[in-house]
Amino acid sequence: MSAQCCAGQLACCCGTAGCSLCCGCCPKIRQSRSTRTMYALYFILVVLLCCVMMSKTVANEMKEHIPFYEDICKGIKAGDTCEKLVGYSAVYRVCFGMACFFFIFCLLTLKINSSKGCRAHIHNGFWFFKLLLLGAMCSGAFFIPDQETFLNAWRYVGAVGGFIFIGIQLILLVEFAHKWNKNWTAGTATNKLWYAALALVTLIMYSVATGGLILMAVFYTQKDGCLENKILLGLNGGLCLLISAVAISPCVQNRQPHSGLLQSGLISCYVTYLTFSALSSKPVEVALDEHGKNVTICVPEFGQDLYRDENLVTGLGTTLLFLCILYSCLTSTTRSSSDALQGRYAAPELEVARCCFCFGPDGEDTEEQQNVKEGPRVIYDEKRGTVYSYSYFHFVFFLASLYVMMTVTSWFNYESANIETFFSGSWSIFWVKMASCWMCVLLYLATLVAPLCCPSRQFSV
């Protein structure tokens, strides 16, 4: 069963009439993209379920409005108030089922190079049965014996998987920075305007990074106190200067002529963003003012008013967070990303400078588009072979399942976690973000220093 447009695939579960009606309204879409979209929808469905399970508001509303609520909970052996179906332990179980689902498909799709085989058809179709399998695995996790031992062990597995997921995103960010500079630098050989583009983008990124650090120094520090914030801002600002100086140092330039301020500017912007995100995730600090009243310090005054509307902050913040996670999953599972993690890069002489260099050159799908006739509007872009690694795709979603589990349950502050106070501050989240920031800097420095430490090896970045 071939993968078609995502709406069409859902409609096909309901019969041929719905399938033909929906597919006729769909725009043209690649087979590979529609498959990934369907898996992403499954992922979103489970993430939404996790958010509901972590919500005290939803639990209270169910208790008040569902007749015989306590009797139902006792009948299904979920506790007097269904406490086994809510909270961090329920999220751990559901994410265990989702992680197992993607891990099984990761093993099932190992070394698939053609979309015509039996295993490829399983990957690209049978959506209704896979939805049933996902539901069964998430439900079955609630029947695992010795729950306490399982939850303790699974927590550490989740932490390791979550950090690996973060590491993959950071590696791909560093690879993206090098690829961007290499692509635009290749254009300077034929058109000098690419120098202007490089200079303009570099200036913008350093302006954003510098402005962000200055604004954080203004709003997240005070004349007296906030020593921790001052140290972290000074440290991360110094790291941005360090990577910039190393990137343009003569010894690095001799080994890597493509190294420049564009890459370090992008990394500096990301460091600034992570610093802001970490400071925003710190628990609130309270001090006594001159009148003996408790006041919040080391946060912007306008932020105090915003955080009073917990529903607004939780809703918008959670939506943006998981959209970013989903985007990271989908962009991390392309063939180029998989090749980058394995150290395989295109030859520099084959680079063609483009503004949107992360996409293929125009017209690469002309042949497939010409083959699209009446009927399902699908571009079968995998006739000659798979355009992305199926196994790697499922492995990234397996890690993303663990990352979501740890993020929703506030990492190691799981016992007091709930979705309503998700953005009120947590030391676990704060240090995870700061560690990600420093890991990003170390990875970028490693790509600059490695050729100097190992001159006999050939590095492609």
mmCIF file with all atom_site columns, C-alpha atoms in Angstrom, residues 178-303:
data_model
loop_
_atom_site.group_PDB
_atom_site.id
_atom_site.type_symbol
_atom_site.label_atom_id
_atom_site.label_alt_id
_atom_site.label_comp_id
_atom_site.label_asym_id
_atom_site.label_entity_id
_atom_site.label_seq_id
_atom_site.pdbx_PDB_ins_code
_atom_site.Cartn_x
_atom_site.Cartn_y
_atom_site.Cartn_z
_atom_site.occupancy
_atom_site.B_iso_or_equiv
_atom_site.pdbx_formal_charge
_atom_site.auth_seq_id
_atom_site.auth_comp_id
_atom_site.auth_asym_id
_atom_site.auth_atom_id
_atom_site.pdbx_PDB_model_num
ATOM 1   C CA . HIS A 1 178 ? 29.708 24.918 7.897   1.00 0.00 ? 178 HIS A CA 1
ATOM 2   C CA . LYS A 1 179 ? 27.531 23.938 4.933   1.00 0.00 ? 179 LYS A CA 1
ATOM 3   C CA . TRP A 1 180 ? 26.027 27.433 4.722   1.00 0.00 ? 180 TRP A CA 1
ATOM 4   C CA . ASN A 1 181 ? 29.417 29.139 4.642   1.00 0.00 ? 181 ASN A CA 1
ATOM 5   C CA . LYS A 1 182 ? 30.859 26.617 2.168   1.00 0.00 ? 182 LYS A CA 1
ATOM 6   C CA . ASN A 1 183 ? 27.904 26.989 -0.219  1.00 0.00 ? 183 ASN A CA 1
ATOM 7   C CA . TRP A 1 184 ? 27.870 30.782 -0.279  1.00 0.00 ? 184 TRP A CA 1
ATOM 8   C CA . THR A 1 185 ? 31.679 30.980 -0.455  1.00 0.00 ? 185 THR A CA 1
ATOM 9   C CA . ALA A 1 186 ? 31.552 28.771 -3.562  1.00 0.00 ? 186 ALA A CA 1
ATOM 10  C CA . GLY A 1 187 ? 29.420 31.440 -5.239  1.00 0.00 ? 187 GLY A CA 1
ATOM 11  C CA . THR A 1 188 ? 32.087 34.125 -4.845  1.00 0.00 ? 188 THR A CA 1
ATOM 12  C CA . ALA A 1 189 ? 34.141 32.505 -7.612  1.00 0.00 ? 189 ALA A CA 1
ATOM 13  C CA . THR A 1 190 ? 31.537 33.548 -10.218 1.00 0.00 ? 190 THR A CA 1
ATOM 14  C CA . ASN A 1 191 ? 29.683 36.433 -8.568  1.00 0.00 ? 191 ASN A CA 1
ATOM 15  C CA . LYS A 1 192 ? 31.239 38.872 -6.095  1.00 0.00 ? 192 LYS A CA 1
ATOM 16  C CA . LEU A 1 193 ? 27.802 39.779 -4.727  1.00 0.00 ? 193 LEU A CA 1
ATOM 17  C CA . TRP A 1 194 ? 28.021 36.645 -2.604  1.00 0.00 ? 194 TRP A CA 1
ATOM 18  C CA . TYR A 1 195 ? 30.679 38.449 -0.547  1.00 0.00 ? 195 TYR A CA 1
ATOM 19  C CA . ALA A 1 196 ? 28.109 41.133 0.237   1.00 0.00 ? 196 ALA A CA 1
ATOM 20  C CA . ALA A 1 197 ? 25.551 38.484 1.201   1.00 0.00 ? 197 ALA A CA 1
ATOM 21  C CA . LEU A 1 198 ? 28.059 36.792 3.513   1.00 0.00 ? 198 LEU A CA 1
ATOM 22  C CA . ALA A 1 199 ? 29.004 40.096 5.141   1.00 0.00 ? 199 ALA A CA 1
ATOM 23  C CA . LEU A 1 200 ? 25.374 41.196 5.592   1.00 0.00 ? 200 LEU A CA 1
ATOM 24  C CA . VAL A 1 201 ? 24.201 37.924 7.153   1.00 0.00 ? 201 VAL A CA 1
ATOM 25  C CA . THR A 1 202 ? 27.261 37.769 9.411   1.00 0.00 ? 202 THR A CA 1
ATOM 26  C CA . LEU A 1 203 ? 26.652 41.340 10.588  1.00 0.00 ? 203 LEU A CA 1
ATOM 27  C CA . ILE A 1 204 ? 22.987 40.595 11.293  1.00 0.00 ? 204 ILE A CA 1
ATOM 28  C CA . MET A 1 205 ? 23.780 37.490 13.316  1.00 0.00 ? 205 MET A CA 1
ATOM 29  C CA . TYR A 1 206 ? 26.432 39.189 15.428  1.00 0.00 ? 206 TYR A CA 1
ATOM 30  C CA . SER A 1 207 ? 24.080 42.124 15.982  1.00 0.00 ? 207 SER A CA 1
ATOM 31  C CA . VAL A 1 208 ? 21.359 39.746 17.182  1.00 0.00 ? 208 VAL A CA 1
ATOM 32  C CA . ALA A 1 209 ? 23.774 37.880 19.475  1.00 0.00 ? 209 ALA A CA 1
ATOM 33  C CA . THR A 1 210 ? 25.260 41.060 20.935  1.00 0.00 ? 210 THR A CA 1
ATOM 34  C CA . GLY A 1 211 ? 21.888 42.760 21.322  1.00 0.00 ? 211 GLY A CA 1
ATOM 35  C CA . GLY A 1 212 ? 20.431 39.670 22.984  1.00 0.00 ? 212 GLY A CA 1
ATOM 36  C CA . LEU A 1 213 ? 23.227 39.456 25.544  1.00 0.00 ? 213 LEU A CA 1
ATOM 37  C CA . ILE A 1 214 ? 22.928 43.189 26.306  1.00 0.00 ? 214 ILE A CA 1
ATOM 38  C CA . LEU A 1 215 ? 19.147 42.947 26.777  1.00 0.00 ? 215 LEU A CA 1
ATOM 39  C CA . MET A 1 216 ? 19.544 39.967 29.080  1.00 0.00 ? 216 MET A CA 1
ATOM 40  C CA . ALA A 1 217 ? 22.127 41.890 31.081  1.00 0.00 ? 217 ALA A CA 1
ATOM 41  C CA . VAL A 1 218 ? 19.594 44.714 31.443  1.00 0.00 ? 218 VAL A CA 1
ATOM 42  C CA . PHE A 1 219 ? 16.503 42.661 32.285  1.00 0.00 ? 219 PHE A CA 1
ATOM 43  C CA . TYR A 1 220 ? 17.916 39.584 34.040  1.00 0.00 ? 220 TYR A CA 1
ATOM 44  C CA . THR A 1 221 ? 20.433 41.271 36.320  1.00 0.00 ? 221 THR A CA 1
ATOM 45  C CA . GLN A 1 222 ? 20.279 43.984 38.942  1.00 0.00 ? 222 GLN A CA 1
ATOM 46  C CA . LYS A 1 223 ? 22.864 46.200 40.558  1.00 0.00 ? 223 LYS A CA 1
ATOM 47  C CA . ASP A 1 224 ? 22.699 44.211 43.787  1.00 0.00 ? 224 ASP A CA 1
ATOM 48  C CA . GLY A 1 225 ? 22.280 40.434 43.516  1.00 0.00 ? 225 GLY A CA 1
ATOM 49  C CA . CYS A 1 226 ? 21.687 38.165 40.503  1.00 0.00 ? 226 CYS A CA 1
ATOM 50  C CA . LEU A 1 227 ? 25.334 37.091 40.708  1.00 0.00 ? 227 LEU A CA 1
ATOM 51  C CA . GLU A 1 228 ? 24.618 33.733 39.027  1.00 0.00 ? 228 GLU A CA 1
ATOM 52  C CA . ASN A 1 229 ? 22.982 35.424 36.042  1.00 0.00 ? 229 ASN A CA 1
ATOM 53  C CA . LYS A 1 230 ? 25.892 37.839 35.692  1.00 0.00 ? 230 LYS A CA 1
ATOM 54  C CA . ILE A 1 231 ? 28.435 35.010 35.740  1.00 0.00 ? 231 ILE A CA 1
ATOM 55  C CA . LEU A 1 232 ? 26.544 32.959 33.147  1.00 0.00 ? 232 LEU A CA 1
ATOM 56  C CA . LEU A 1 233 ? 26.037 35.936 30.817  1.00 0.00 ? 233 LEU A CA 1
ATOM 57  C CA . GLY A 1 234 ? 29.707 36.854 31.090  1.00 0.00 ? 234 GLY A CA 1
ATOM 58  C CA . LEU A 1 235 ? 30.786 33.241 30.536  1.00 0.00 ? 235 LEU A CA 1
ATOM 59  C CA . ASN A 1 236 ? 28.579 32.668 27.489  1.00 0.00 ? 236 ASN A CA 1
ATOM 60  C CA . GLY A 1 237 ? 29.468 36.047 26.034  1.00 0.00 ? 237 GLY A CA 1
ATOM 61  C CA . GLY A 1 238 ? 33.142 35.156 26.455  1.00 0.00 ? 238 GLY A CA 1
ATOM 62  C CA . LEU A 1 239 ? 32.573 31.822 24.704  1.00 0.00 ? 239 LEU A CA 1
ATOM 63  C CA . CYS A 1 240 ? 31.066 33.669 21.731  1.00 0.00 ? 240 CYS A CA 1
ATOM 64  C CA . LEU A 1 241 ? 34.195 35.840 21.516  1.00 0.00 ? 241 LEU A CA 1
ATOM 65  C CA . LEU A 1 242 ? 36.407 32.760 21.856  1.00 0.00 ? 242 LEU A CA 1
ATOM 66  C CA . ILE A 1 243 ? 34.832 30.819 18.979  1.00 0.00 ? 243 ILE A CA 1
ATOM 67  C CA . SER A 1 244 ? 34.925 33.929 16.785  1.00 0.00 ? 244 SER A CA 1
ATOM 68  C CA . ALA A 1 245 ? 38.631 34.461 17.456  1.00 0.00 ? 245 ALA A CA 1
ATOM 69  C CA . VAL A 1 246 ? 39.473 30.792 16.881  1.00 0.00 ? 246 VAL A CA 1
ATOM 70  C CA . ALA A 1 247 ? 37.466 30.677 13.623  1.00 0.00 ? 247 ALA A CA 1
ATOM 71  C CA . ILE A 1 248 ? 39.543 33.433 12.000  1.00 0.00 ? 248 ILE A CA 1
ATOM 72  C CA . SER A 1 249 ? 42.894 32.565 13.605  1.00 0.00 ? 249 SER A CA 1
ATOM 73  C CA . PRO A 1 250 ? 45.729 31.989 11.064  1.00 0.00 ? 250 PRO A CA 1
ATOM 74  C CA . CYS A 1 251 ? 46.399 28.394 12.166  1.00 0.00 ? 251 CYS A CA 1
ATOM 75  C CA . VAL A 1 252 ? 42.746 27.412 11.636  1.00 0.00 ? 252 VAL A CA 1
ATOM 76  C CA . GLN A 1 253 ? 42.545 29.321 8.339   1.00 0.00 ? 253 GLN A CA 1
ATOM 77  C CA . ASN A 1 254 ? 45.565 27.454 6.992   1.00 0.00 ? 254 ASN A CA 1
ATOM 78  C CA . ARG A 1 255 ? 43.887 24.096 7.563   1.00 0.00 ? 255 ARG A CA 1
ATOM 79  C CA . GLN A 1 256 ? 40.309 25.196 6.879   1.00 0.00 ? 256 GLN A CA 1
ATOM 80  C CA . PRO A 1 257 ? 40.076 28.091 4.395   1.00 0.00 ? 257 PRO A CA 1
ATOM 81  C CA . HIS A 1 258 ? 36.266 27.918 4.529   1.00 0.00 ? 258 HIS A CA 1
ATOM 82  C CA . SER A 1 259 ? 36.181 28.669 8.253   1.00 0.00 ? 259 SER A CA 1
ATOM 83  C CA . GLY A 1 260 ? 34.888 32.157 8.967   1.00 0.00 ? 260 GLY A CA 1
ATOM 84  C CA . LEU A 1 261 ? 32.687 34.452 10.992  1.00 0.00 ? 261 LEU A CA 1
ATOM 85  C CA . LEU A 1 262 ? 29.450 33.238 9.399   1.00 0.00 ? 262 LEU A CA 1
ATOM 86  C CA . GLN A 1 263 ? 29.611 29.922 11.258  1.00 0.00 ? 263 GLN A CA 1
ATOM 87  C CA . SER A 1 264 ? 30.692 31.461 14.546  1.00 0.00 ? 264 SER A CA 1
ATOM 88  C CA . GLY A 1 265 ? 27.972 34.116 14.178  1.00 0.00 ? 265 GLY A CA 1
ATOM 89  C CA . LEU A 1 266 ? 25.299 31.449 13.805  1.00 0.00 ? 266 LEU A CA 1
ATOM 90  C CA . ILE A 1 267 ? 26.630 29.494 16.796  1.00 0.00 ? 267 ILE A CA 1
ATOM 91  C CA . SER A 1 268 ? 26.744 32.735 18.816  1.00 0.00 ? 268 SER A CA 1
ATOM 92  C CA . CYS A 1 269 ? 23.079 33.395 17.988  1.00 0.00 ? 269 CYS A CA 1
ATOM 93  C CA . TYR A 1 270 ? 22.162 29.906 19.146  1.00 0.00 ? 270 TYR A CA 1
ATOM 94  C CA . VAL A 1 271 ? 24.190 30.324 22.340  1.00 0.00 ? 271 VAL A CA 1
ATOM 95  C CA . THR A 1 272 ? 22.342 33.588 22.988  1.00 0.00 ? 272 THR A CA 1
ATOM 96  C CA . TYR A 1 273 ? 18.984 31.897 22.438  1.00 0.00 ? 273 TYR A CA 1
ATOM 97  C CA . LEU A 1 274 ? 19.832 29.002 24.771  1.00 0.00 ? 274 LEU A CA 1
ATOM 98  C CA . THR A 1 275 ? 21.061 31.434 27.415  1.00 0.00 ? 275 THR A CA 1
ATOM 99  C CA . PHE A 1 276 ? 17.789 33.350 27.237  1.00 0.00 ? 276 PHE A CA 1
ATOM 100 C CA . SER A 1 277 ? 15.795 30.120 27.326  1.00 0.00 ? 277 SER A CA 1
ATOM 101 C CA . ALA A 1 278 ? 17.770 28.874 30.344  1.00 0.00 ? 278 ALA A CA 1
ATOM 102 C CA . LEU A 1 279 ? 17.381 32.132 32.288  1.00 0.00 ? 279 LEU A CA 1
ATOM 103 C CA . SER A 1 280 ? 13.654 32.086 31.522  1.00 0.00 ? 280 SER A CA 1
ATOM 104 C CA . SER A 1 281 ? 13.468 28.547 32.929  1.00 0.00 ? 281 SER A CA 1
ATOM 105 C CA . LYS A 1 282 ? 15.066 29.357 36.285  1.00 0.00 ? 282 LYS A CA 1
ATOM 106 C CA . PRO A 1 283 ? 12.907 29.084 39.383  1.00 0.00 ? 283 PRO A CA 1
ATOM 107 C CA . VAL A 1 284 ? 11.703 32.458 40.595  1.00 0.00 ? 284 VAL A CA 1
ATOM 108 C CA . GLU A 1 285 ? 13.961 34.216 43.088  1.00 0.00 ? 285 GLU A CA 1
ATOM 109 C CA . VAL A 1 286 ? 12.244 36.205 45.846  1.00 0.00 ? 286 VAL A CA 1
ATOM 110 C CA . ALA A 1 287 ? 13.740 38.890 48.091  1.00 0.00 ? 287 ALA A CA 1
ATOM 111 C CA . LEU A 1 288 ? 12.468 41.451 50.617  1.00 0.00 ? 288 LEU A CA 1
ATOM 112 C CA . ASP A 1 289 ? 12.207 45.059 49.458  1.00 0.00 ? 289 ASP A CA 1
ATOM 113 C CA . GLU A 1 290 ? 12.642 48.143 51.656  1.00 0.00 ? 290 GLU A CA 1
ATOM 114 C CA . HIS A 1 291 ? 9.032  47.797 52.857  1.00 0.00 ? 291 HIS A CA 1
ATOM 115 C CA . GLY A 1 292 ? 9.521  44.177 53.946  1.00 0.00 ? 292 GLY A CA 1
ATOM 116 C CA . LYS A 1 293 ? 7.440  42.725 51.100  1.00 0.00 ? 293 LYS A CA 1
ATOM 117 C CA . ASN A 1 294 ? 8.418  39.741 48.971  1.00 0.00 ? 294 ASN A CA 1
ATOM 118 C CA . VAL A 1 295 ? 9.344  40.783 45.437  1.00 0.00 ? 295 VAL A CA 1
ATOM 119 C CA . THR A 1 296 ? 10.559 38.756 42.476  1.00 0.00 ? 296 THR A CA 1
ATOM 120 C CA . ILE A 1 297 ? 14.078 39.606 41.357  1.00 0.00 ? 297 ILE A CA 1
ATOM 121 C CA . CYS A 1 298 ? 16.337 38.801 38.398  1.00 0.00 ? 298 CYS A CA 1
ATOM 122 C CA . VAL A 1 299 ? 13.446 38.615 35.890  1.00 0.00 ? 299 VAL A CA 1
ATOM 123 C CA . PRO A 1 300 ? 11.917 41.320 33.657  1.00 0.00 ? 300 PRO A CA 1
ATOM 124 C CA . GLU A 1 301 ? 9.076  43.269 35.265  1.00 0.00 ? 301 GLU A CA 1
ATOM 125 C CA . PHE A 1 302 ? 6.849  42.802 32.232  1.00 0.00 ? 302 PHE A CA 1
ATOM 126 C CA . GLY A 1 303 ? 7.486  39.041 32.444  1.00 0.00 ? 303 GLY A CA 1
#
